[in-house]
């Protein structure tokens, strides 16, 4: 375990010494600003749909920034230094994956804190903020698993292709963009979450596109608090999350086997 955290710590230090973190943070803030003003403050009746879509695109943007840890070590001649110590291939690959996931989750947490704070502080018309809980619970279901899968997929593809970033980007785009098509919910990375099974407008007896009254506004916001994300977390969605966690583990195993074979060929 000590060797694992040594690799994670080294990876975190190398990342934060780079300049790319500032660009990622700028994107996070801009994306959160767009979400709050374009969706959360004007489309609260379809908030779950917008949270799903914006979170899905956010995870795609974040996984684009990872995956090159092992290839970078080779280019900087750090791989031989690390693997010359009593560090197994398993710990090396898992450490790289875990460090990448920690970094991306850190940015995702910043995104969550920013949208919650912005939504609470800025006045919204005709609706008021549903509070932090719907955003936090939605984040827990929508962000960590795709990031874990994307980090593992990107790491595997970069090792498999010898660090060819264009091929890695195409693979990521295929997995993420096909989620917007009519895939079965079980194998849809977004979990079919763009479908809203509980129409808040219908339950509030408000014709879509009309301006609700004060009492209707309060009722709609209360519905949002009670339904997001609870009514959307179906058994199929839970199986979907387990499936992609399993695929993440499988990709890690494939990466470990690939790295082990490459080390044997170089020996």
mmCIF file of C-alpha atoms in Angstrom:
data_model
loop_
_atom_site.group_PDB
_atom_site.id
_atom_site.type_symbol
_atom_site.label_atom_id
_atom_site.label_comp_id
_atom_site.label_asym_id
_atom_site.label_seq_id
_atom_site.Cartn_x
_atom_site.Cartn_y
_atom_site.Cartn_z
ATOM 1 C CA UNK A 1 0.000 0.000 0.000
ATOM 2 C CA UNK A 2 2.889 2.355 0.749
ATOM 3 C CA UNK A 3 4.271 1.815 -2.759
ATOM 4 C CA UNK A 4 0.860 2.520 -4.266
ATOM 5 C CA UNK A 5 0.552 5.856 -2.502
ATOM 6 C CA UNK A 6 4.118 6.719 -3.476
ATOM 7 C CA UNK A 7 3.101 6.424 -7.143
ATOM 8 C CA UNK A 8 -0.106 8.384 -6.550
ATOM 9 C CA UNK A 9 1.760 11.138 -4.723
ATOM 10 C CA UNK A 10 4.387 11.381 -7.465
ATOM 11 C CA UNK A 11 1.685 11.627 -10.122
ATOM 12 C CA UNK A 12 -0.184 14.348 -8.215
ATOM 13 C CA UNK A 13 3.011 16.377 -7.809
ATOM 14 C CA UNK A 14 3.823 16.107 -11.517
ATOM 15 C CA UNK A 15 0.308 17.184 -12.463
ATOM 16 C CA UNK A 16 0.067 20.207 -10.195
ATOM 17 C CA UNK A 17 3.467 21.441 -11.325
ATOM 18 C CA UNK A 18 2.108 21.670 -14.855
ATOM 19 C CA UNK A 19 0.041 24.516 -16.248
ATOM 20 C CA UNK A 20 -2.848 22.484 -17.617
ATOM 21 C CA UNK A 21 -4.682 22.588 -14.267
ATOM 22 C CA UNK A 22 -5.376 26.313 -14.720
ATOM 23 C CA UNK A 23 -6.984 25.718 -18.101
ATOM 24 C CA UNK A 24 -9.116 22.906 -16.696
ATOM 25 C CA UNK A 25 -10.258 25.084 -13.803
ATOM 26 C CA UNK A 26 -11.149 27.910 -16.181
ATOM 27 C CA UNK A 27 -13.275 25.483 -18.201
ATOM 28 C CA UNK A 28 -14.926 24.162 -15.016
ATOM 29 C CA UNK A 29 -15.971 27.650 -13.931
ATOM 30 C CA UNK A 30 -17.181 28.623 -17.396
ATOM 31 C CA UNK A 31 -19.167 25.394 -17.781
ATOM 32 C CA UNK A 32 -20.746 25.802 -14.347
ATOM 33 C CA UNK A 33 -21.671 29.406 -15.145
ATOM 34 C CA UNK A 34 -23.346 28.330 -18.399
ATOM 35 C CA UNK A 35 -25.240 25.542 -16.624
ATOM 36 C CA UNK A 36 -26.665 27.780 -13.911
ATOM 37 C CA UNK A 37 -27.711 30.601 -16.238
ATOM 38 C CA UNK A 38 -28.823 28.576 -19.248
ATOM 39 C CA UNK A 39 -30.469 25.647 -17.496
ATOM 40 C CA UNK A 40 -30.823 25.749 -13.716
ATOM 41 C CA UNK A 41 -32.335 29.241 -13.567
ATOM 42 C CA UNK A 42 -34.672 28.909 -16.530
ATOM 43 C CA UNK A 43 -35.496 25.209 -16.957
ATOM 44 C CA UNK A 44 -36.054 23.950 -13.435
ATOM 45 C CA UNK A 45 -38.968 21.785 -14.596
ATOM 46 C CA UNK A 46 -36.495 19.733 -16.658
ATOM 47 C CA UNK A 47 -33.579 20.160 -14.254
ATOM 48 C CA UNK A 48 -32.739 16.446 -14.147
ATOM 49 C CA UNK A 49 -32.340 16.299 -17.912
ATOM 50 C CA UNK A 50 -30.023 19.306 -17.934
ATOM 51 C CA UNK A 51 -28.004 18.073 -14.960
ATOM 52 C CA UNK A 52 -27.526 14.751 -16.768
ATOM 53 C CA UNK A 53 -26.467 16.296 -20.075
ATOM 54 C CA UNK A 54 -24.135 18.905 -18.581
ATOM 55 C CA UNK A 55 -22.555 16.308 -16.270
ATOM 56 C CA UNK A 56 -22.035 13.918 -19.180
ATOM 57 C CA UNK A 57 -20.257 16.546 -21.275
ATOM 58 C CA UNK A 58 -18.222 17.605 -18.232
ATOM 59 C CA UNK A 59 -16.949 14.057 -17.676
ATOM 60 C CA UNK A 60 -15.998 13.808 -21.361
ATOM 61 C CA UNK A 61 -13.999 17.035 -21.166
ATOM 62 C CA UNK A 62 -12.237 15.853 -18.009
ATOM 63 C CA UNK A 63 -11.256 12.394 -19.277
ATOM 64 C CA UNK A 64 -9.751 14.053 -22.353
ATOM 65 C CA UNK A 65 -7.066 15.433 -20.024
ATOM 66 C CA UNK A 66 -5.930 12.088 -18.602
ATOM 67 C CA UNK A 67 -4.522 8.790 -19.822
ATOM 68 C CA UNK A 68 -1.016 9.881 -20.800
ATOM 69 C CA UNK A 69 0.584 9.205 -17.415
ATOM 70 C CA UNK A 70 2.465 6.060 -18.453
ATOM 71 C CA UNK A 71 3.443 7.415 -21.865
ATOM 72 C CA UNK A 72 4.732 10.624 -20.252
ATOM 73 C CA UNK A 73 6.857 8.575 -17.854
ATOM 74 C CA UNK A 74 8.408 6.789 -20.827
ATOM 75 C CA UNK A 75 9.173 10.015 -22.637
ATOM 76 C CA UNK A 76 10.706 11.539 -19.492
ATOM 77 C CA UNK A 77 12.509 8.267 -18.674
ATOM 78 C CA UNK A 78 10.697 8.043 -15.341
ATOM 79 C CA UNK A 79 9.129 4.646 -16.000
ATOM 80 C CA UNK A 80 12.430 2.791 -15.693
ATOM 81 C CA UNK A 81 13.273 4.640 -12.491
ATOM 82 C CA UNK A 82 9.956 3.747 -10.845
ATOM 83 C CA UNK A 83 9.871 0.151 -12.060
ATOM 84 C CA UNK A 84 13.496 -0.390 -11.017
ATOM 85 C CA UNK A 85 12.247 -0.155 -7.437
ATOM 86 C CA UNK A 86 10.283 -3.034 -5.846
ATOM 87 C CA UNK A 87 7.050 -1.815 -7.483
ATOM 88 C CA UNK A 88 4.936 -4.358 -9.319
ATOM 89 C CA UNK A 89 3.204 -3.636 -12.605
ATOM 90 C CA UNK A 90 -0.130 -3.968 -10.806
ATOM 91 C CA UNK A 91 0.709 -1.223 -8.310
ATOM 92 C CA UNK A 92 2.212 0.964 -11.021
ATOM 93 C CA UNK A 93 -0.877 0.856 -13.263
ATOM 94 C CA UNK A 94 -3.348 1.105 -10.376
ATOM 95 C CA UNK A 95 -1.418 4.042 -8.936
ATOM 96 C CA UNK A 96 -1.531 5.881 -12.258
ATOM 97 C CA UNK A 97 -5.261 5.222 -12.607
ATOM 98 C CA UNK A 98 -6.037 6.207 -9.018
ATOM 99 C CA UNK A 99 -4.042 9.433 -9.291
ATOM 100 C CA UNK A 100 -5.819 10.359 -12.520
ATOM 101 C CA UNK A 101 -9.197 9.645 -10.940
ATOM 102 C CA UNK A 102 -8.385 11.699 -7.833
ATOM 103 C CA UNK A 103 -7.383 14.662 -9.992
ATOM 104 C CA UNK A 104 -10.548 14.511 -12.090
ATOM 105 C CA UNK A 105 -12.779 14.049 -9.053
ATOM 106 C CA UNK A 106 -11.133 17.096 -7.501
ATOM 107 C CA UNK A 107 -12.097 19.209 -10.492
ATOM 108 C CA UNK A 108 -15.592 17.710 -10.473
ATOM 109 C CA UNK A 109 -15.991 18.649 -6.796
ATOM 110 C CA UNK A 110 -14.960 22.222 -7.662
ATOM 111 C CA UNK A 111 -17.653 22.225 -10.355
ATOM 112 C CA UNK A 112 -20.255 21.016 -7.849
ATOM 113 C CA UNK A 113 -19.328 23.622 -5.238
ATOM 114 C CA UNK A 114 -19.371 26.372 -7.861
ATOM 115 C CA UNK A 115 -22.818 25.578 -9.285
ATOM 116 C CA UNK A 116 -24.335 25.095 -5.825
ATOM 117 C CA UNK A 117 -22.924 28.396 -4.593
ATOM 118 C CA UNK A 118 -23.872 30.268 -7.750
ATOM 119 C CA UNK A 119 -27.381 28.829 -7.756
ATOM 120 C CA UNK A 120 -27.929 29.800 -4.127
ATOM 121 C CA UNK A 121 -26.493 33.314 -4.394
ATOM 122 C CA UNK A 122 -27.927 34.560 -7.669
ATOM 123 C CA UNK A 123 -31.636 35.368 -7.896
ATOM 124 C CA UNK A 124 -33.627 33.094 -10.195
ATOM 125 C CA UNK A 125 -36.867 34.058 -11.942
ATOM 126 C CA UNK A 126 -39.537 32.803 -11.936
ATOM 127 C CA UNK A 127 -38.157 29.964 -9.802
ATOM 128 C CA UNK A 128 -36.017 29.929 -6.692
ATOM 129 C CA UNK A 129 -33.147 27.584 -5.934
ATOM 130 C CA UNK A 130 -34.067 24.001 -4.971
ATOM 131 C CA UNK A 131 -31.086 23.963 -2.606
ATOM 132 C CA UNK A 132 -27.857 22.006 -2.631
ATOM 133 C CA UNK A 133 -29.186 18.477 -2.012
ATOM 134 C CA UNK A 134 -30.550 17.732 -5.532
ATOM 135 C CA UNK A 135 -27.237 18.819 -7.052
ATOM 136 C CA UNK A 136 -25.112 16.852 -4.575
ATOM 137 C CA UNK A 137 -27.098 13.624 -4.923
ATOM 138 C CA UNK A 138 -27.203 13.942 -8.705
ATOM 139 C CA UNK A 139 -23.440 14.513 -8.750
ATOM 140 C CA UNK A 140 -22.863 11.307 -6.797
ATOM 141 C CA UNK A 141 -24.817 9.258 -9.344
ATOM 142 C CA UNK A 142 -23.705 11.005 -12.526
ATOM 143 C CA UNK A 143 -20.025 11.881 -12.100
ATOM 144 C CA UNK A 144 -17.798 9.350 -10.251
ATOM 145 C CA UNK A 145 -18.585 6.190 -12.258
ATOM 146 C CA UNK A 146 -18.130 7.761 -15.735
ATOM 147 C CA UNK A 147 -14.886 9.344 -14.535
ATOM 148 C CA UNK A 148 -13.631 6.012 -13.182
ATOM 149 C CA UNK A 149 -14.532 4.305 -16.456
ATOM 150 C CA UNK A 150 -13.148 7.105 -18.616
ATOM 151 C CA UNK A 151 -9.860 7.217 -16.717
ATOM 152 C CA UNK A 152 -9.403 3.454 -17.104
ATOM 153 C CA UNK A 153 -10.426 3.538 -20.782
ATOM 154 C CA UNK A 154 -8.083 6.411 -21.573
ATOM 155 C CA UNK A 155 -5.179 4.788 -19.722
ATOM 156 C CA UNK A 156 -5.688 1.487 -21.571
ATOM 157 C CA UNK A 157 -6.035 3.088 -25.003
ATOM 158 C CA UNK A 158 -2.927 5.237 -24.552
ATOM 159 C CA UNK A 159 -0.850 2.207 -23.544
ATOM 160 C CA UNK A 160 -2.352 0.078 -26.313
ATOM 161 C CA UNK A 161 -1.688 2.661 -29.034
ATOM 162 C CA UNK A 162 1.710 3.771 -27.766
ATOM 163 C CA UNK A 163 0.512 7.214 -26.696
ATOM 164 C CA UNK A 164 -1.442 8.158 -29.824
ATOM 165 C CA UNK A 165 -3.726 10.872 -28.459
ATOM 166 C CA UNK A 166 -5.925 11.221 -31.613
ATOM 167 C CA UNK A 167 -6.916 7.542 -31.446
ATOM 168 C CA UNK A 168 -7.584 7.853 -27.732
ATOM 169 C CA UNK A 169 -9.800 10.887 -28.352
ATOM 170 C CA UNK A 170 -11.806 9.030 -30.998
ATOM 171 C CA UNK A 171 -12.398 6.108 -28.624
ATOM 172 C CA UNK A 172 -13.600 8.449 -25.877
ATOM 173 C CA UNK A 173 -15.864 10.353 -28.269
ATOM 174 C CA UNK A 174 -17.466 7.127 -29.478
ATOM 175 C CA UNK A 175 -18.344 6.013 -25.950
ATOM 176 C CA UNK A 176 -19.613 9.414 -24.819
ATOM 177 C CA UNK A 177 -21.447 10.656 -27.900
ATOM 178 C CA UNK A 178 -23.275 7.387 -28.578
ATOM 179 C CA UNK A 179 -24.966 7.937 -25.206
ATOM 180 C CA UNK A 180 -27.119 10.585 -26.879
ATOM 181 C CA UNK A 181 -28.539 7.971 -29.244
ATOM 182 C CA UNK A 182 -31.297 5.511 -28.445
ATOM 183 C CA UNK A 183 -29.120 2.918 -26.723
ATOM 184 C CA UNK A 184 -30.581 0.534 -24.136
ATOM 185 C CA UNK A 185 -30.354 2.161 -20.726
ATOM 186 C CA UNK A 186 -28.230 -0.687 -19.365
ATOM 187 C CA UNK A 187 -25.320 -0.007 -21.752
ATOM 188 C CA UNK A 188 -25.774 3.749 -22.055
ATOM 189 C CA UNK A 189 -22.940 5.529 -20.250
ATOM 190 C CA UNK A 190 -25.350 8.339 -19.400
ATOM 191 C CA UNK A 191 -27.753 5.709 -18.085
ATOM 192 C CA UNK A 192 -30.626 6.898 -20.261
ATOM 193 C CA UNK A 193 -30.814 9.874 -17.951
ATOM 194 C CA UNK A 194 -31.871 12.315 -20.646
ATOM 195 C CA UNK A 195 -35.276 10.657 -20.368
ATOM 196 C CA UNK A 196 -37.452 12.236 -17.701
ATOM 197 C CA UNK A 197 -39.994 9.646 -16.467
ATOM 198 C CA UNK A 198 -41.657 12.121 -14.117
ATOM 199 C CA UNK A 199 -42.900 15.224 -15.911
ATOM 200 C CA UNK A 200 -42.915 17.944 -13.304
ATOM 201 C CA UNK A 201 -44.974 20.254 -15.505
ATOM 202 C CA UNK A 202 -47.705 17.620 -15.820
ATOM 203 C CA UNK A 203 -47.753 16.875 -12.115
ATOM 204 C CA UNK A 204 -47.982 20.589 -11.345
ATOM 205 C CA UNK A 205 -50.868 21.022 -13.849
ATOM 206 C CA UNK A 206 -48.998 23.772 -15.693
ATOM 207 C CA UNK A 207 -49.132 23.872 -19.521
ATOM 208 C CA UNK A 208 -45.557 23.676 -20.786
ATOM 209 C CA UNK A 209 -44.248 27.034 -21.956
ATOM 210 C CA UNK A 210 -46.566 29.110 -19.781
ATOM 211 C CA UNK A 211 -45.545 31.230 -16.808
ATOM 212 C CA UNK A 212 -46.625 29.515 -13.564
ATOM 213 C CA UNK A 213 -48.250 31.397 -10.731
ATOM 214 C CA UNK A 214 -46.573 31.967 -7.385
ATOM 215 C CA UNK A 215 -48.211 28.932 -5.797
ATOM 216 C CA UNK A 216 -47.347 26.774 -8.800
ATOM 217 C CA UNK A 217 -43.725 27.940 -8.679
ATOM 218 C CA UNK A 218 -43.430 26.852 -5.063
ATOM 219 C CA UNK A 219 -45.070 23.512 -5.858
ATOM 220 C CA UNK A 220 -42.744 22.892 -8.816
ATOM 221 C CA UNK A 221 -39.647 23.604 -6.724
ATOM 222 C CA UNK A 222 -40.909 21.260 -4.009
ATOM 223 C CA UNK A 223 -41.453 18.577 -6.653
ATOM 224 C CA UNK A 224 -37.883 19.052 -7.835
ATOM 225 C CA UNK A 225 -36.605 18.536 -4.291
ATOM 226 C CA UNK A 226 -38.665 15.355 -3.883
ATOM 227 C CA UNK A 227 -37.997 13.769 -7.274
ATOM 228 C CA UNK A 228 -34.364 14.599 -8.103
ATOM 229 C CA UNK A 229 -32.639 12.231 -8.261
ATOM 230 C CA UNK A 230 -34.817 9.708 -6.431
ATOM 231 C CA UNK A 231 -37.385 8.762 -9.110
ATOM 232 C CA UNK A 232 -34.662 8.489 -11.745
ATOM 233 C CA UNK A 233 -32.522 5.956 -9.884
ATOM 234 C CA UNK A 234 -34.163 2.835 -11.276
ATOM 235 C CA UNK A 235 -32.880 -0.753 -10.875
ATOM 236 C CA UNK A 236 -31.652 -0.600 -14.487
ATOM 237 C CA UNK A 237 -29.691 2.550 -13.695
ATOM 238 C CA UNK A 238 -28.110 0.902 -10.659
ATOM 239 C CA UNK A 239 -27.105 -2.086 -12.810
ATOM 240 C CA UNK A 240 -25.722 0.370 -15.357
ATOM 241 C CA UNK A 241 -23.420 1.914 -12.761
ATOM 242 C CA UNK A 242 -22.265 -1.542 -11.640
ATOM 243 C CA UNK A 243 -21.650 -2.542 -15.263
ATOM 244 C CA UNK A 244 -19.362 0.408 -15.952
ATOM 245 C CA UNK A 245 -17.537 -0.091 -12.663
ATOM 246 C CA UNK A 246 -16.945 -3.677 -13.739
ATOM 247 C CA UNK A 247 -15.720 -2.502 -17.136
ATOM 248 C CA UNK A 248 -13.332 -0.125 -15.367
ATOM 249 C CA UNK A 249 -11.823 -3.045 -13.454
ATOM 250 C CA UNK A 250 -11.595 -5.089 -16.663
ATOM 251 C CA UNK A 251 -9.789 -2.262 -18.458
ATOM 252 C CA UNK A 252 -7.334 -1.967 -15.577
ATOM 253 C CA UNK A 253 -6.621 -5.701 -15.783
ATOM 254 C CA UNK A 254 -6.062 -5.445 -19.547
ATOM 255 C CA UNK A 255 -3.722 -2.487 -19.029
ATOM 256 C CA UNK A 256 -1.758 -4.399 -16.396
ATOM 257 C CA UNK A 257 -1.393 -7.422 -18.704
ATOM 258 C CA UNK A 258 -0.348 -5.180 -21.573
ATOM 259 C CA UNK A 259 2.241 -3.383 -19.441
ATOM 260 C CA UNK A 260 3.564 -6.690 -18.111
ATOM 261 C CA UNK A 261 4.020 -8.010 -21.647
ATOM 262 C CA UNK A 262 5.779 -4.819 -22.732
ATOM 263 C CA UNK A 263 8.145 -5.036 -19.752
ATOM 264 C CA UNK A 264 8.988 -8.637 -20.645
ATOM 265 C CA UNK A 265 9.719 -7.661 -24.243
ATOM 266 C CA UNK A 266 12.072 -4.907 -23.087
ATOM 267 C CA UNK A 267 13.824 -7.136 -20.560
#
